[in-house]
Amino acid sequence: MSDLTMKAPPVAEQLLPGSWGVKAAVTGIALILFMVNLDTSIVIVGLPVLIAQLHASFASAQWVVLSYMLLLTALIAGAGRLGDIFGKKKLYLAGIALFTVASLGCGIAPGTGTLIVCRGLQGVGAAFCLSLSFAIAGDMVPKARLGKTMGWLTMMVPLGIASGPTCGGILISTLGWQSMFLVNIPIGVVAYTLVRRHVPVVAKAARQRTDWTGMILLAGVLVCYCMGMTFMEDKGPLSQPVLLLLAGFAAGLVLFIRYEKKVPQPFLQLQLFRNSLLSASLLAAWLVYTVIMATVVLLPFYLVNEGHYTPLQTGLLMSFGPLVTAVLSVFAGKAADRFHARKVMLAGVLVMVAGCLAMSSLSTGQGIFGFLWRIGLIQLGLTFFQTPNNTAVMELAALEQRGLMSGLLSLARTTGHITGTAVLGAVFALLVKSGTITHAISVVFLVAAVLVAVAALLIYLVLRTQGRRNNA
């Protein structure tokens, strides 16, 4: 194992507060993860209402979503590293405060311009919240309990996303569109209080010069990638804006790598990726989250147009998968604690391969049960991949690098979501033009099975290499 990713000294046991303090701190972190992920999906439901009541164009309404995702994606890795340098708890609290205040700004915004700005500020706050949540848990909880804690926290991600459409529909219909932002305020206040009182302060990394240039370069690279993928959905993969943005991404990435190699104290030490365990975990995560967006974005089209289910029925059917993940995440964490985390991950991605292959044979004659067991199989595999993967990466991280590692995990998830929506969405749209939605779903999930199989191969190769080293 590279000396850059040696495991941290066992300081967590020394920092643990009383049993109530640990539970309160984890509850605060869980509330933040739930709130931020709820906000990702709740706004999509409210876009038609925003367009009508604010007299906004569809393009400006899209920027309500895009401004949040752009700043979140661009800043998430840098936010994690800043937490390592300046103190994770301090910046985590600042992120919670910014997200909560920006939510108030969104709720009282008089027009789309103000709303877009406040959504961008929410994205900045969310970057610190998401990038530091797992890092703070890793600092606070002993290794023997890390998997279980990661299970509880990982559960909040699908639970927040799944709750968004339902909560958004109820809030908008009863209290107006402003309430889908204002609901964050009490959650944010409670979470801030719990984190401030019960999360211990961990020693910061040795003081070093902050690599602001590297962070800005990476942010620019990620903005180009995010916008390129977003425009691909509307304009097609070969349109001029998409090609220019992806060319900017490629050129910027080369420039960023060359700069980070030369700077004395880079914010992202590229030597980290020589560790095959870390690189395989992050790449596998990116592939898995790319695939999972096919279930979230494309299957509703099948249910509505081919299955002829109502929007309410479709929403209920689509909520089954995230609920499977929410219920089983803690058990996946316990399995990671008891068994080798990467063996559990490998089992998870193999189950996902089976689920994607099964979904490729879906037809309307198989009814609700035929859909539910297939989506349940995919989500079961996801659950037993993502919780052990989060645990494995945080176990690899040295104390002074946990913020960065947590940020890289979140970056793999968000860029995977963006890539899956754009690329698999483009494949789906192309197939629908020349065939049926059922055929398009079949082909997309065959492609998804191949992508997840590549993730399984990566994990297997790492396990085999590690086994040979242990036997040497």
Coordinates of C-alpha atoms in Angstrom, one line a residue:
M1 CA 0.0 0.0 0.0
S2 CA 1.3 3.4 -0.9
D3 CA 2.6 5.4 2.1
L4 CA 0.3 8.2 1.0
T5 CA -2.7 6.2 1.9
M6 CA -1.6 4.5 5.1
K7 CA -4.3 4.0 7.6
A8 CA -4.7 6.7 10.2
P9 CA -3.6 6.2 13.8
P10 CA -6.5 5.1 16.1
V11 CA -7.4 8.5 17.3
A12 CA -11.1 8.0 16.9
E13 CA -11.3 6.0 20.2
Q14 CA -9.7 9.0 22.0
L15 CA -12.1 11.5 20.4
L16 CA -15.3 9.6 21.0
P17 CA -17.8 11.4 23.2
G18 CA -20.3 9.5 25.3
S19 CA -22.7 7.1 23.7
W20 CA -25.5 9.7 23.5
G21 CA -23.0 12.2 21.9
V22 CA -22.0 9.7 19.2
K23 CA -25.6 9.0 18.3
A24 CA -26.5 12.7 18.3
A25 CA -23.6 13.5 16.1
V26 CA -24.4 10.8 13.6
T27 CA -28.0 11.9 13.7
G28 CA -26.9 15.4 12.8
I29 CA -24.8 14.2 9.9
A30 CA -27.6 11.9 8.7
L31 CA -30.1 14.9 8.7
I32 CA -27.7 16.9 6.5
L33 CA -27.3 14.0 4.0
F34 CA -31.1 13.6 3.9
M35 CA -31.7 17.3 3.4
V36 CA -29.1 17.8 0.7
N37 CA -30.3 14.8 -1.3
L38 CA -33.9 15.7 -0.8
D39 CA -33.2 19.1 -2.3
T40 CA -31.7 17.5 -5.4
S41 CA -34.9 15.8 -6.4
I42 CA -37.6 17.9 -4.8
V43 CA -37.0 20.9 -7.1
I44 CA -37.6 18.9 -10.2
V45 CA -41.2 18.3 -9.2
G46 CA -41.7 22.0 -8.7
L47 CA -40.4 23.2 -12.0
P48 CA -43.7 23.4 -13.8
V49 CA -45.2 25.4 -10.9
L50 CA -42.1 27.7 -10.8
I51 CA -42.5 28.4 -14.6
A52 CA -46.1 29.3 -14.1
Q53 CA -46.0 31.4 -11.0
L54 CA -42.7 33.3 -11.6
H55 CA -43.6 33.7 -15.4
A56 CA -40.2 32.1 -16.2
S57 CA -39.0 30.5 -19.4
F58 CA -38.2 26.8 -19.5
A59 CA -34.5 27.7 -20.0
S60 CA -34.3 29.9 -16.9
A61 CA -36.2 27.2 -14.9
Q62 CA -33.6 24.7 -16.0
W63 CA -30.9 26.9 -14.5
V64 CA -32.6 26.6 -11.2
V65 CA -31.5 23.0 -11.3
L66 CA -28.3 23.5 -13.2
S67 CA -26.8 26.3 -11.0
Y68 CA -27.1 23.9 -8.0
M69 CA -25.5 20.9 -9.8
L70 CA -22.7 22.9 -11.4
L71 CA -21.4 24.5 -8.2
L72 CA -21.9 21.3 -6.2
T73 CA -19.9 19.2 -8.8
A74 CA -17.2 21.8 -9.3
L75 CA -16.4 22.4 -5.7
I76 CA -17.0 19.1 -4.0
A77 CA -13.4 17.7 -4.2
G78 CA -11.8 21.1 -3.2
A79 CA -14.3 21.5 -0.3
G80 CA -13.1 18.1 1.1
R81 CA -9.5 19.1 0.9
L82 CA -10.1 22.5 2.5
G83 CA -11.7 20.7 5.4
D84 CA -8.5 18.7 5.9
I85 CA -6.4 21.9 5.9
F86 CA -8.6 24.4 7.9
G87 CA -10.7 22.0 10.0
K88 CA -13.5 19.7 8.9
K89 CA -16.0 20.6 11.7
K90 CA -15.5 24.4 11.1
L91 CA -16.2 24.2 7.4
Y92 CA -18.9 21.6 7.8
L93 CA -20.8 24.0 10.1
A94 CA -20.2 26.8 7.6
G95 CA -21.6 24.6 4.8
I96 CA -24.7 23.7 6.8
A97 CA -25.3 27.4 7.7
L98 CA -24.8 28.5 4.1
F99 CA -27.2 25.9 2.7
T100 CA -29.9 26.7 5.3
V101 CA -29.6 30.5 4.7
A102 CA -29.6 30.0 1.0
S103 CA -32.8 27.9 1.4
L104 CA -34.4 30.8 3.1
G105 CA -33.3 33.0 0.1
C106 CA -34.8 30.6 -2.3
G107 CA -38.1 30.5 -0.4
I108 CA -38.5 34.3 -0.4
A109 CA -37.0 34.9 -3.9
P110 CA -39.1 37.4 -5.9
G111 CA -38.0 36.2 -9.3
T112 CA -36.0 33.6 -11.2
G113 CA -32.8 35.6 -11.1
T114 CA -32.6 35.7 -7.3
L115 CA -33.8 32.1 -7.1
I116 CA -30.9 30.9 -9.5
V117 CA -28.3 32.8 -7.4
C118 CA -29.6 31.3 -4.1
R119 CA -29.7 27.9 -5.7
G120 CA -26.1 28.3 -6.6
L121 CA -25.3 29.2 -3.0
Q122 CA -27.1 26.1 -1.9
G123 CA -24.8 24.2 -4.2
V124 CA -21.7 25.7 -2.5
G125 CA -23.1 24.8 0.9
A126 CA -24.0 21.3 -0.3
A127 CA -20.5 20.7 -1.6
F128 CA -19.1 21.1 1.9
C129 CA -21.9 19.1 3.4
L130 CA -21.5 16.1 1.1
S131 CA -17.7 16.1 0.9
L132 CA -17.2 16.2 4.7
S133 CA -20.0 14.0 6.0
F134 CA -18.2 10.7 5.6
A135 CA -14.9 12.2 6.6
I136 CA -16.2 13.4 10.0
A137 CA -17.8 10.0 10.6
G138 CA -14.5 8.4 9.8
D139 CA -12.7 10.6 12.3
M140 CA -15.3 10.0 15.1
V141 CA -16.2 6.3 14.9
P142 CA -13.7 3.4 15.6
K143 CA -12.9 1.1 12.7
A144 CA -14.9 -1.8 14.2
R145 CA -18.1 0.3 14.0
L146 CA -17.3 2.2 10.8
G147 CA -19.2 0.0 8.4
K148 CA -22.4 0.1 10.5
T149 CA -22.2 3.9 10.7
M150 CA -21.5 4.2 7.0
G151 CA -24.7 2.1 6.5
W152 CA -26.8 4.5 8.4
L153 CA -25.4 7.5 6.6
T154 CA -25.5 5.9 3.1
M155 CA -29.2 5.1 3.8
M156 CA -29.9 8.8 3.9
V157 CA -28.8 9.3 0.2
P158 CA -31.5 7.2 -1.5
L159 CA -34.0 8.0 1.2
G160 CA -33.6 11.7 0.5
I161 CA -33.8 11.3 -3.2
A162 CA -36.8 9.0 -3.0
S163 CA -38.7 11.3 -0.7
G164 CA -38.2 14.3 -2.9
P165 CA -41.0 13.8 -5.4
T166 CA -43.5 12.8 -2.7
C167 CA -42.6 15.6 -0.3
G168 CA -42.4 18.1 -3.2
G169 CA -45.9 17.2 -4.4
I170 CA -47.5 17.5 -0.9
L171 CA -45.7 20.7 0.0
I172 CA -46.4 22.5 -3.3
S173 CA -50.1 21.5 -3.4
T174 CA -50.7 22.6 0.2
L175 CA -48.3 25.4 1.0
G176 CA -47.0 26.6 -2.4
W177 CA -43.6 26.2 -4.2
Q178 CA -41.8 28.3 -1.6
S179 CA -42.3 25.6 1.0
M180 CA -40.1 23.1 -0.8
F181 CA -37.1 25.3 0.1
L182 CA -38.3 26.6 3.5
V183 CA -38.7 23.0 4.7
N184 CA -34.9 22.9 4.9
I185 CA -34.7 25.6 7.6
P186 CA -35.9 23.5 10.6
I187 CA -33.9 20.5 9.4
G188 CA -30.8 22.7 9.0
V189 CA -31.1 24.3 12.4
V190 CA -31.5 21.0 14.2
A191 CA -28.6 19.4 12.3
Y192 CA -26.3 22.4 12.9
T193 CA -27.1 22.3 16.6
L194 CA -26.4 18.6 16.9
V195 CA -23.1 18.8 14.9
R196 CA -21.9 21.9 16.8
R197 CA -22.5 20.3 20.2
H198 CA -21.5 16.7 19.7
V199 CA -19.0 16.4 16.8
P200 CA -15.5 16.5 18.3
V201 CA -12.8 18.8 16.9
V202 CA -10.1 16.8 15.2
A203 CA -6.5 18.0 14.7
K204 CA -6.0 19.7 11.3
A205 CA -3.5 18.5 8.8
A206 CA 0.0 20.1 9.1
R207 CA -0.2 23.7 7.9
Q208 CA 0.7 24.0 4.2
R209 CA 0.2 26.4 1.4
T210 CA -3.3 26.1 -0.1
D211 CA -3.3 25.1 -3.8
W212 CA -6.0 27.6 -4.9
T213 CA -4.9 27.4 -8.5
G214 CA -5.2 23.7 -8.7
M215 CA -8.7 23.8 -7.1
I216 CA -9.8 26.5 -9.6
L217 CA -8.5 24.4 -12.5
L218 CA -10.3 21.3 -11.4
A219 CA -13.5 23.3 -10.8
G220 CA -13.3 24.6 -14.4
V221 CA -12.7 21.1 -15.7
L222 CA -15.7 19.8 -13.9
V223 CA -17.9 22.7 -15.0
C224 CA -17.0 21.9 -18.7
Y225 CA -17.8 18.2 -18.1
C226 CA -21.1 18.9 -16.3
M227 CA -22.3 21.3 -18.9
G228 CA -21.2 19.1 -21.8
M229 CA -23.1 16.2 -20.3
T230 CA -26.2 18.4 -19.6
F231 CA -26.3 19.9 -23.1
M232 CA -25.8 16.4 -24.6
E233 CA -29.3 15.6 -23.4
D234 CA -30.9 18.5 -25.3
K235 CA -28.6 19.0 -28.3
G236 CA -27.2 15.6 -29.0
P237 CA -23.6 14.2 -28.5
L238 CA -22.2 15.7 -31.8
S239 CA -23.6 19.2 -31.4
Q240 CA -21.0 22.1 -31.5
P241 CA -21.6 23.3 -27.9
V242 CA -21.1 19.7 -26.5
L243 CA -18.0 19.0 -28.6
L244 CA -16.5 22.4 -27.5
L245 CA -17.3 21.8 -23.8
L246 CA -15.9 18.2 -23.9
A247 CA -12.8 19.5 -25.7
G248 CA -12.4 22.1 -22.9
F249 CA -12.8 19.3 -20.4
A250 CA -10.1 17.2 -22.0
A251 CA -7.6 20.1 -22.4
G252 CA -8.3 21.4 -18.9
L253 CA -7.8 17.9 -17.4
V254 CA -4.4 17.7 -19.1
L255 CA -3.4 21.2 -17.8
F256 CA -4.6 20.3 -14.3
I257 CA -2.6 17.1 -14.2
R258 CA 0.6 18.8 -15.5
Y259 CA 0.1 21.6 -13.0
E260 CA -0.4 19.3 -10.0
K261 CA 2.7 17.4 -10.9
K262 CA 4.8 20.5 -10.7
V263 CA 3.4 22.4 -7.7
P264 CA 5.3 21.6 -4.4
Q265 CA 2.1 21.1 -2.3
P266 CA -0.8 20.1 -4.7
F267 CA -4.3 19.9 -3.3
L268 CA -4.7 16.5 -5.1
Q269 CA -1.7 14.3 -4.8
L270 CA -1.8 12.3 -8.0
Q271 CA 0.3 9.6 -6.4
L272 CA -2.8 8.6 -4.5
F273 CA -4.1 7.0 -7.6
R274 CA -1.2 4.6 -7.7
N275 CA -2.9 2.8 -5.0
S276 CA -4.9 0.2 -6.9
L277 CA -7.5 -0.2 -4.1
L278 CA -8.4 3.4 -4.1
S279 CA -8.4 3.8 -7.9
A280 CA -10.6 0.7 -8.4
S281 CA -13.0 1.8 -5.7
L282 CA -13.5 5.2 -7.3
L283 CA -13.7 4.0 -10.9
A284 CA -16.1 1.2 -9.9
A285 CA -18.3 3.8 -8.0
W286 CA -18.4 6.0 -11.1
L287 CA -19.5 3.1 -13.3
V288 CA -22.1 1.9 -10.8
Y289 CA -23.6 5.4 -10.3
T290 CA -23.6 5.9 -14.1
V291 CA -25.7 2.8 -14.4
I292 CA -28.1 3.5 -11.6
M293 CA -29.3 6.7 -13.3
A294 CA -30.8 4.5 -16.0
T295 CA -33.2 3.2 -13.5
V296 CA -34.0 6.6 -12.1
V297 CA -34.4 8.6 -15.3
L298 CA -35.5 6.1 -18.0
L299 CA -37.8 3.5 -16.3
P300 CA -40.5 6.1 -15.6
F301 CA -40.9 6.6 -19.3
Y302 CA -41.4 2.8 -19.7
L303 CA -43.9 2.7 -16.8
V304 CA -46.0 5.6 -18.1
N305 CA -45.9 5.0 -21.8
E306 CA -45.7 1.2 -22.1
G307 CA -47.1 0.1 -18.8
H308 CA -49.8 2.8 -18.8
Y309 CA -49.5 3.6 -15.1
T310 CA -50.6 6.9 -13.7
P311 CA -48.0 9.4 -12.5
L312 CA -48.9 8.5 -8.9
Q313 CA -48.6 4.8 -9.5
T314 CA -45.3 5.3 -11.3
G315 CA -43.9 7.3 -8.4
L316 CA -44.9 4.6 -5.9
L317 CA -43.3 1.9 -8.1
M318 CA -40.1 3.9 -8.5
S319 CA -39.9 4.4 -4.8
F320 CA -39.5 0.7 -4.2
G321 CA -35.9 0.6 -5.3
P322 CA -34.6 3.4 -3.0
L323 CA -36.6 1.9 -0.1
V324 CA -34.8 -1.4 -0.6
T325 CA -31.5 0.5 -0.3
A326 CA -32.7 2.5 2.7
V327 CA -33.8 -0.7 4.6
L328 CA -30.7 -2.8 3.8
S329 CA -27.9 -0.2 4.0
V330 CA -27.3 -0.9 7.7
F331 CA -27.1 -4.6 7.1
A332 CA -24.6 -3.9 4.2
G333 CA -22.5 -1.9 6.7
K334 CA -22.5 -4.7 9.2
A335 CA -21.5 -7.1 6.5
A336 CA -18.6 -4.8 5.6
D337 CA -17.5 -4.8 9.3
R338 CA -17.7 -8.6 9.6
F339 CA -16.3 -9.7 6.2
H340 CA -13.8 -8.2 3.8
A341 CA -15.5 -5.0 2.5
R342 CA -14.3 -5.6 -1.1
K343 CA -15.7 -9.2 -1.1
V344 CA -19.1 -7.7 -0.2
M345 CA -18.7 -5.1 -2.9
L346 CA -17.9 -7.8 -5.5
A347 CA -21.0 -9.7 -4.5
G348 CA -23.0 -6.5 -4.8
V349 CA -21.9 -5.6 -8.3
L350 CA -22.5 -9.2 -9.5
V351 CA -26.1 -9.0 -8.2
M352 CA -26.4 -5.7 -10.1
V353 CA -25.2 -7.4 -13.3
A354 CA -27.9 -10.0 -12.8
G355 CA -30.5 -7.3 -12.1
C356 CA -29.6 -5.4 -15.3
L357 CA -29.7 -8.5 -17.4
A358 CA -33.1 -9.3 -15.9
M359 CA -34.3 -5.8 -16.6
S360 CA -33.3 -6.1 -20.2
S361 CA -36.0 -8.8 -20.6
L362 CA -38.8 -6.7 -19.1
S363 CA -42.1 -6.6 -20.9
T364 CA -45.5 -5.3 -20.2
G365 CA -47.0 -8.8 -19.8
Q366 CA -44.9 -9.4 -16.7
G367 CA -46.9 -6.9 -14.6
I368 CA -46.0 -5.0 -11.4
F369 CA -44.3 -8.0 -9.8
G370 CA -42.1 -8.5 -12.9
F371 CA -40.9 -4.9 -12.6
L372 CA -40.5 -4.9 -8.8
W373 CA -38.3 -7.9 -8.4
R374 CA -36.0 -6.7 -11.2
I375 CA -35.6 -3.2 -9.8
G376 CA -35.3 -4.7 -6.3
L377 CA -32.4 -6.9 -7.5
I378 CA -30.6 -3.9 -9.0
Q379 CA -31.0 -1.9 -5.8
L380 CA -30.0 -4.9 -3.6
G381 CA -26.7 -5.0 -5.5
L382 CA -26.3 -1.3 -5.3
T383 CA -26.8 -1.4 -1.5
F384 CA -24.2 -4.1 -1.0
F385 CA -21.7 -2.2 -3.2
Q386 CA -22.0 1.4 -2.0
T387 CA -21.9 1.0 1.8
P388 CA -18.9 -1.3 1.8
N389 CA -17.2 0.9 -0.9
N390 CA -17.7 4.0 1.3
T391 CA -16.3 2.1 4.2
A392 CA -13.3 0.8 2.3
V393 CA -12.3 4.2 0.9
M394 CA -12.5 5.8 4.3
E395 CA -10.4 3.0 5.9
L396 CA -7.7 3.7 3.3
A397 CA -7.6 7.4 4.1
A398 CA -5.0 8.9 6.4
L399 CA -6.4 11.3 9.0
E400 CA -5.1 14.3 7.1
Q401 CA -6.7 13.1 3.9
R402 CA -10.2 12.0 4.9
G403 CA -11.9 15.2 3.7
L404 CA -10.3 14.8 0.3
M405 CA -11.2 11.1 0.1
S406 CA -14.8 11.8 1.1
G407 CA -14.9 14.5 -1.5
L408 CA -13.6 12.1 -4.2
L409 CA -16.3 9.6 -3.2
S410 CA -19.0 12.2 -3.6
L411 CA -17.5 13.4 -6.9
A412 CA -17.6 9.9 -8.3
R413 CA -21.3 9.7 -7.4
T414 CA -22.3 13.1 -8.8
T415 CA -20.3 12.8 -12.0
G416 CA -21.6 9.2 -12.4
H417 CA -25.2 10.5 -12.1
I418 CA -24.6 13.2 -14.6
T419 CA -22.9 10.9 -17.1
G420 CA -25.6 8.2 -16.8
T421 CA -28.4 10.7 -17.4
A422 CA -26.7 12.2 -20.5
V423 CA -25.0 9.1 -22.1
L424 CA -27.6 6.4 -21.4
G425 CA -30.3 9.0 -21.9
A426 CA -28.9 9.8 -25.4
V427 CA -28.7 6.0 -26.3
F428 CA -32.3 5.6 -25.1
A429 CA -33.6 8.6 -27.2
L430 CA -31.8 7.3 -30.3
L431 CA -33.3 3.9 -29.9
V432 CA -36.8 5.2 -29.3
K433 CA -36.7 7.1 -32.6
S434 CA -36.3 3.8 -34.5
G435 CA -38.2 1.4 -32.2
T436 CA -40.3 1.0 -29.1
I437 CA -39.6 2.1 -25.6
T438 CA -39.5 -1.6 -24.5
H439 CA -36.7 -2.3 -27.0
A440 CA -34.8 0.8 -26.0
I441 CA -35.0 -0.2 -22.3
S442 CA -33.8 -3.7 -23.2
V443 CA -30.7 -2.4 -25.1
V444 CA -29.9 0.3 -22.4
F445 CA -29.9 -2.3 -19.6
L446 CA -27.7 -4.7 -21.7
V447 CA -25.2 -1.8 -21.9
A448 CA -25.7 -1.2 -18.2
A449 CA -24.9 -4.8 -17.5
V450 CA -21.6 -4.5 -19.4
L451 CA -20.6 -1.4 -17.5
V452 CA -21.3 -3.0 -14.1
A453 CA -19.5 -6.1 -15.2
V454 CA -16.4 -3.9 -15.8
A455 CA -16.8 -2.6 -12.3
A456 CA -16.9 -6.2 -11.0
L457 CA -13.8 -7.1 -13.0
L458 CA -11.9 -4.2 -11.4
I459 CA -12.8 -5.2 -7.9
Y460 CA -12.0 -8.9 -8.6
L461 CA -8.5 -8.0 -10.0
V462 CA -7.8 -5.9 -7.0
L463 CA -8.9 -8.7 -4.6
R464 CA -6.7 -11.2 -6.5
T465 CA -3.7 -8.9 -6.5
Q466 CA -4.1 -8.2 -2.8
G467 CA -4.5 -11.9 -2.1
R468 CA -1.2 -12.7 -3.9
R469 CA 0.6 -10.0 -1.9
N470 CA -0.8 -11.4 1.4
N471 CA 0.4 -14.9 0.4
A472 CA 3.8 -13.7 -0.7

